[in-house]
Amino acid sequence: MQIVLQSIPLREVLHFLGWRGTPLESGLVDELKALCRQVCESVQPRVRVQRFAIGKDGRLEGCAFAPEGEDIRSMLAPCHEAVLLAATLGVQSERLLLREQSRGSAQAVMMDAVLSAAIEAVCDQAEESLREEARRSGLYLTDRFSPGYGDMPLAQCREICEVLSASRLIGLTVSQSGIMIPRKSVTAVMGLSKAPVARRPSGCEGCAMRKTCALSRTGD
Amino acid sequence: MRTQEITLLDGAMGTMLQKAGLRLGDRPEALSITAPDVVEGIQRRYVQAGTRLLLSNTFCANAHKLAGTGYNVEEVIGASVAVALRACEGTQARVALDIGPIGELLEPLGTLSFDEAYALFAQMIRAGIAAGAQAIFFETFSDLNEIRAGVLAAKECCDLPVYASMTFEQSGRTFLGVKAECAAMSLTALGVDALGVNCSLGPVEAAPILRAMRSVTDLPLILKPNAGLPDPQTGAYHTTPQAFAAACAGLAEIGAAYMGGCCGTTPEFIRALGEATEGRQACWQAERAHGICSASQLCVFGRGVRVIGERINPTGKKRFQQALREGDLNYIVAQAIEQEEAGADILDINVGLPGIDEAEMMRRVVTAVSGTVSLPLQIDSSDPRAIEAGLRAAPGKCLINSVNASHASLDAVLPLARKYGAAIVALTLGEGGLPSSADERLELAERIVGEAERAGVARGDIAVDCLTLTVSAQQEQARETLEAVRRVRDKLGLETVLGVSNISFGLPQRQLVTRAFLTQAVAAGLTMPIINPNQRDMMDAVDACRVLSGEDTACAAYIERHAPLQQSEKAVSPNGALVQSTTITDAVIKGMKAEAAQIAAAMLEQMKPLELVDGYLIPALDLVGERYERQEIFLPQLMNAAAASGAAFDEVRRAIEKTGGTGEGKGPIVLATVEGDIHDIGKNIVRTVLENYGYKVIDLGRDVRAQRVLEAVKAYGAKIIGLSALMTTTVPSMEKTIRLLRESGVKAPVAVGGAVLTEEYAKRIGADYYAKDAKQMADIAKAILG
């Protein structure tokens, strides 16, 4: 799937930096905007998606992947097909982080946030185009559910990458300790259903990170 | 002109196995054990279709990928090679051990070390040889250093032919940014038997990539493309076998001597390929461009002036020496980036310092630098172990600085140049000491060139250093050096190198003499000046020389660099008024680095360093910390404030050192992100904050083995150890590190932090302290060290 990263929403970047609406100096905003532009110009996002029929036992047909955990199973329960997604910003994102790190922690922190917002934007675009495609064929797409959300084991990102040949086809690898490298990468499962599906509420309630998230402690 | 019979390879294996029922995500290699007949059936069809070099079903049969399958490398490779040999029975076809990428990213971007990758490949190769493989075939690689590790393993384990193929995007680069020419130059340097392209593209799209490779290699080429580009919607391939074969066959004329197919191809494609190449031979010009390269940048010799940046060198630089002793790679990488941005074309890497393991440091610095800058490297050392460590670690083809005419040097360095295919700097110095004339220099150059060629180094890969001596000590030698450069250019036709800055040692206004020497030397034929590219006037002189020599066509680069000068200089002029009206507290809180340093310097004229620290800097930092906790400011502002106070602390340290004290802070505190984890931003924030509270920090970096933490703790006498891990999967290695420290009798307290940790979890894995953020770590340090 071809995704071009045209812009990165500044709000998202600020969100990743833990911004709470305090006044921002214009210098800082300019710096973040410049980093956003730099990232859009230099990283090449790559996305792999593949559809699989869901078998009676909940396994995906024709592949060695069976989603684990109650949460993902209940999301896929009304679905007849699943879409596996793997997305990455590519190694250029790692190089940018290393370069900024040698300039100082402030720069690295900002670059990290910009890149996090960038991979989210890439996934949102990919999801949007899948949703549109589903709509055109009269189907409904569920939310994007990633290993590590709810009770779905983080380790399943390795299996998704294997099924999609992510390392060979988009350069997304999983290290021995289970870390996806480039770090700015996402794997996810979505379901396709013939009937409308319930979407997760967008606030903290539906978020798997709600127990440990620093942002949720203050009730945001 | 060279010619060679065309050897047909096979076509796709994975897609054929899927048609036979293999599920996506299962290991196709295991089928050689569980369903050998299926594998053999497919391979036999390829051999019947004309395949003469058949790849075994071993693409991912490395120990990491096979983990959890219940089979080991020897079993899978033994079975796969046996199956392939059976499929070839009764024909002339040979079996090559097929090796694909490991599937993990190598250091410094990933966590797999070069040596681990080497060991995984070596294990496969030994198993392949034992099973009777007749060649080694690397394919579908996108990381130059990964395929280099494989090729070195093959060359060091066996004498079988080695074939190496990488996979490129239409841009002519791999996912990792490796350029086709760089791949070809580097693999040629390592002495493979053929190299080329497979997968990702169809034969039409692969053609320009193969042509790019042709310019820098004299070896036969490999062409093993997909069956065209897949349909973006369905992923299906639509190219017919005949169209595929016709497009491939045309590339015989640039030396594609090994042809086969990748994804989407079938035995029909191979048969069509056989028909299309019937009676044809691969032929190509046996000339290649010489030079050096990184994974993404090529430096071809003979194309003009190429600046070698000299700043990565500890000689006479206290701060650099400190960075080496403390293993502070960030500092060294920053020097590399600065030189790249200043316009250097090649970076000299010299890390020789008494008391450090030069070979290990060379390996670490070369790895770190090549992960962040894209310039080719010059490995600069007199220790053959360090030279080899650098050549091994560097993705690309390096220049060795240097080999001289002494037997000891020739015997030690030339075999390394030959083995790694490196280019060399021939330093005109013999057993008899310094040369005194141009004649003598030329004679020494000729002797080294002769010896190097005999040792298997290509003549075009030699650059001659005619040796710059200090003009204030031996004035007549400047003329001799210049004359020697002229003669090397005219008589030997080789590249020349000079350490330009040596000329002016001991003179006032050194840059005047250095610059005049540079321009005279370039006029005499110098092509590779070793200079400090951060000195603007030196780079300006290079720009001007490139205009005069005609290298800078239509003066385009010169105009681009020098026309907008006035504007940018104005923009960076310091604002004096601002400084006067700002207090040090303001400067720190607002993160104004330059102002903080200026104000601190001014204040230090009125007060003692400690007064400034305790009375102003620490309170300012505390204030920033509190505002951060109250969420009045957020992370980037906190970090900018830390950086500003860091700049003020540098002034404090300078003031203390001026009065004869040591500017060293309390500590040291050793920090590391544990093995297996590369998330180091949190750890780096902690480092910045601790340093800005005046503590001395030894930062071991990320993905640090427990043993290295222990060694550093002992070597530096750490008072506190800070460990970071972000992932649940890497907390166990944090626990392992703490256990090793305790078992080895280390008494210093251990503080841990990271997203998934909690106070309770920290206690459970044996940590003494849990720091939820950098501020808390600073509080812990204060409680322990004061």
PDB file of N, CA, C and O in Angstrom, chain B residues 641-670:
ATOM      1  N   ALA B 641      15.886  23.921  29.010  1.00  0.00           N
ATOM      2  CA  ALA B 641      16.403  24.558  30.214  1.00  0.00           C
ATOM      3  C   ALA B 641      17.642  23.817  30.698  1.00  0.00           C
ATOM      4  O   ALA B 641      18.648  24.423  31.088  1.00  0.00           O
ATOM      5  N   ALA B 642      17.569  22.484  30.634  1.00  0.00           N
ATOM      6  CA  ALA B 642      18.716  21.678  31.056  1.00  0.00           C
ATOM      7  C   ALA B 642      19.925  21.986  30.173  1.00  0.00           C
ATOM      8  O   ALA B 642      21.046  22.117  30.656  1.00  0.00           O
ATOM      9  N   ALA B 643      19.668  22.107  28.875  1.00  0.00           N
ATOM     10  CA  ALA B 643      20.781  22.382  27.964  1.00  0.00           C
ATOM     11  C   ALA B 643      21.394  23.752  28.262  1.00  0.00           C
ATOM     12  O   ALA B 643      22.617  23.923  28.226  1.00  0.00           O
ATOM     13  N   ALA B 644      20.531  24.732  28.582  1.00  0.00           N
ATOM     14  CA  ALA B 644      21.031  26.075  28.887  1.00  0.00           C
ATOM     15  C   ALA B 644      21.864  26.053  30.161  1.00  0.00           C
ATOM     16  O   ALA B 644      22.936  26.660  30.233  1.00  0.00           O
ATOM     17  N   SER B 645      21.384  25.342  31.188  1.00  0.00           N
ATOM     18  CA  SER B 645      22.176  25.307  32.414  1.00  0.00           C
ATOM     19  C   SER B 645      23.460  24.526  32.178  1.00  0.00           C
ATOM     20  O   SER B 645      24.494  24.802  32.774  1.00  0.00           O
ATOM     21  N   GLY B 646      23.397  23.541  31.239  1.00  0.00           N
ATOM     22  CA  GLY B 646      24.609  22.801  30.881  1.00  0.00           C
ATOM     23  C   GLY B 646      25.668  23.725  30.316  1.00  0.00           C
ATOM     24  O   GLY B 646      26.852  23.615  30.636  1.00  0.00           O
ATOM     25  N   ALA B 647      25.224  24.658  29.487  1.00  0.00           N
ATOM     26  CA  ALA B 647      26.167  25.620  28.903  1.00  0.00           C
ATOM     27  C   ALA B 647      26.776  26.494  30.001  1.00  0.00           C
ATOM     28  O   ALA B 647      27.971  26.810  29.969  1.00  0.00           O
ATOM     29  N   ALA B 648      25.947  26.858  31.003  1.00  0.00           N
ATOM     30  CA  ALA B 648      26.470  27.650  32.123  1.00  0.00           C
ATOM     31  C   ALA B 648      27.464  26.828  32.946  1.00  0.00           C
ATOM     32  O   ALA B 648      28.502  27.327  33.372  1.00  0.00           O
ATOM     33  N   PHE B 649      27.140  25.538  33.131  1.00  0.00           N
ATOM     34  CA  PHE B 649      28.046  24.662  33.879  1.00  0.00           C
ATOM     35  C   PHE B 649      29.402  24.514  33.188  1.00  0.00           C
ATOM     36  O   PHE B 649      30.435  24.390  33.844  1.00  0.00           O
ATOM     37  N   ASP B 650      29.383  24.513  31.843  1.00  0.00           N
ATOM     38  CA  ASP B 650      30.657  24.441  31.122  1.00  0.00           C
ATOM     39  C   ASP B 650      31.550  25.618  31.498  1.00  0.00           C
ATOM     40  O   ASP B 650      32.766  25.467  31.672  1.00  0.00           O
ATOM     41  N   GLU B 651      30.930  26.785  31.647  1.00  0.00           N
ATOM     42  CA  GLU B 651      31.690  27.980  32.055  1.00  0.00           C
ATOM     43  C   GLU B 651      32.240  27.788  33.471  1.00  0.00           C
ATOM     44  O   GLU B 651      33.374  28.164  33.767  1.00  0.00           O
ATOM     45  N   VAL B 652      31.405  27.221  34.344  1.00  0.00           N
ATOM     46  CA  VAL B 652      31.834  26.978  35.727  1.00  0.00           C
ATOM     47  C   VAL B 652      33.058  26.063  35.741  1.00  0.00           C
ATOM     48  O   VAL B 652      34.066  26.329  36.393  1.00  0.00           O
ATOM     49  N   ARG B 653      32.965  24.969  34.957  1.00  0.00           N
ATOM     50  CA  ARG B 653      34.064  24.008  34.906  1.00  0.00           C
ATOM     51  C   ARG B 653      35.340  24.691  34.418  1.00  0.00           C
ATOM     52  O   ARG B 653      36.421  24.483  34.950  1.00  0.00           O
ATOM     53  N   ARG B 654      35.177  25.509  33.402  1.00  0.00           N
ATOM     54  CA  ARG B 654      36.327  26.214  32.849  1.00  0.00           C
ATOM     55  C   ARG B 654      36.966  27.113  33.916  1.00  0.00           C
ATOM     56  O   ARG B 654      38.177  27.156  34.064  1.00  0.00           O
ATOM     57  N   ALA B 655      36.108  27.799  34.675  1.00  0.00           N
ATOM     58  CA  ALA B 655      36.614  28.695  35.710  1.00  0.00           C
ATOM     59  C   ALA B 655      37.354  27.912  36.796  1.00  0.00           C
ATOM     60  O   ALA B 655      38.415  28.331  37.268  1.00  0.00           O
ATOM     61  N   ILE B 656      36.802  26.763  37.168  1.00  0.00           N
ATOM     62  CA  ILE B 656      37.465  25.958  38.204  1.00  0.00           C
ATOM     63  C   ILE B 656      38.824  25.466  37.704  1.00  0.00           C
ATOM     64  O   ILE B 656      39.821  25.499  38.401  1.00  0.00           O
ATOM     65  N   GLU B 657      38.844  25.019  36.438  1.00  0.00           N
ATOM     66  CA  GLU B 657      40.098  24.504  35.891  1.00  0.00           C
ATOM     67  C   GLU B 657      41.156  25.605  35.790  1.00  0.00           C
ATOM     68  O   GLU B 657      42.345  25.358  35.954  1.00  0.00           O
ATOM     69  N   LYS B 658      40.710  26.829  35.536  1.00  0.00           N
ATOM     70  CA  LYS B 658      41.630  27.952  35.428  1.00  0.00           C
ATOM     71  C   LYS B 658      42.346  28.188  36.757  1.00  0.00           C
ATOM     72  O   LYS B 658      43.502  28.569  36.800  1.00  0.00           O
ATOM     73  N   THR B 659      41.625  27.937  37.861  1.00  0.00           N
ATOM     74  CA  THR B 659      42.242  28.151  39.161  1.00  0.00           C
ATOM     75  C   THR B 659      42.960  26.892  39.642  1.00  0.00           C
ATOM     76  O   THR B 659      43.313  26.764  40.800  1.00  0.00           O
ATOM     77  N   GLY B 660      43.134  25.930  38.755  1.00  0.00           N
ATOM     78  CA  GLY B 660      43.939  24.758  39.087  1.00  0.00           C
ATOM     79  C   GLY B 660      43.156  23.597  39.657  1.00  0.00           C
ATOM     80  O   GLY B 660      43.690  22.515  39.871  1.00  0.00           O
ATOM     81  N   GLY B 661      41.858  23.770  39.892  1.00  0.00           N
ATOM     82  CA  GLY B 661      41.044  22.662  40.415  1.00  0.00           C
ATOM     83  C   GLY B 661      40.610  21.766  39.278  1.00  0.00           C
ATOM     84  O   GLY B 661      40.875  22.050  38.114  1.00  0.00           O
ATOM     85  N   THR B 662      39.951  20.650  39.608  1.00  0.00           N
ATOM     86  CA  THR B 662      39.394  19.833  38.542  1.00  0.00           C
ATOM     87  C   THR B 662      37.916  20.153  38.458  1.00  0.00           C
ATOM     88  O   THR B 662      37.226  20.271  39.473  1.00  0.00           O
ATOM     89  N   GLY B 663      37.468  20.301  37.229  1.00  0.00           N
ATOM     90  CA  GLY B 663      36.076  20.639  37.008  1.00  0.00           C
ATOM     91  C   GLY B 663      35.167  19.427  37.098  1.00  0.00           C
ATOM     92  O   GLY B 663      33.999  19.498  36.789  1.00  0.00           O
ATOM     93  N   GLU B 664      35.727  18.294  37.490  1.00  0.00           N
ATOM     94  CA  GLU B 664      34.934  17.071  37.520  1.00  0.00           C
ATOM     95  C   GLU B 664      33.864  17.121  38.594  1.00  0.00           C
ATOM     96  O   GLU B 664      34.099  17.550  39.710  1.00  0.00           O
ATOM     97  N   GLY B 665      32.690  16.656  38.230  1.00  0.00           N
ATOM     98  CA  GLY B 665      31.586  16.682  39.176  1.00  0.00           C
ATOM     99  C   GLY B 665      31.622  15.497  40.125  1.00  0.00           C
ATOM    100  O   GLY B 665      32.515  14.657  40.070  1.00  0.00           O
ATOM    101  N   LYS B 666      30.647  15.436  41.014  1.00  0.00           N
ATOM    102  CA  LYS B 666      30.537  14.317  41.952  1.00  0.00           C
ATOM    103  C   LYS B 666      30.094  13.079  41.212  1.00  0.00           C
ATOM    104  O   LYS B 666      29.332  13.126  40.270  1.00  0.00           O
ATOM    105  N   GLY B 667      30.532  11.960  41.716  1.00  0.00           N
ATOM    106  CA  GLY B 667      30.149  10.697  41.082  1.00  0.00           C
ATOM    107  C   GLY B 667      31.338   9.769  40.959  1.00  0.00           C
ATOM    108  O   GLY B 667      32.142   9.736  41.890  1.00  0.00           O
ATOM    109  N   PRO B 668      31.503   9.081  39.879  1.00  0.00           N
ATOM    110  CA  PRO B 668      30.617   9.139  38.719  1.00  0.00           C
ATOM    111  C   PRO B 668      29.370   8.244  38.852  1.00  0.00           C
ATOM    112  O   PRO B 668      29.349   7.331  39.670  1.00  0.00           O
ATOM    113  N   ILE B 669      28.397   8.572  38.045  1.00  0.00           N
ATOM    114  CA  ILE B 669      27.195   7.760  37.920  1.00  0.00           C
ATOM    115  C   ILE B 669      27.267   7.065  36.566  1.00  0.00           C
ATOM    116  O   ILE B 669      27.451   7.728  35.543  1.00  0.00           O
ATOM    117  N   VAL B 670      27.183   5.745  36.576  1.00  0.00           N
ATOM    118  CA  VAL B 670      27.214   4.997  35.319  1.00  0.00           C
ATOM    119  C   VAL B 670      25.775   4.744  34.864  1.00  0.00           C
ATOM    120  O   VAL B 670      24.955   4.254  35.635  1.00  0.00           O
TER     121      VAL B 670
END
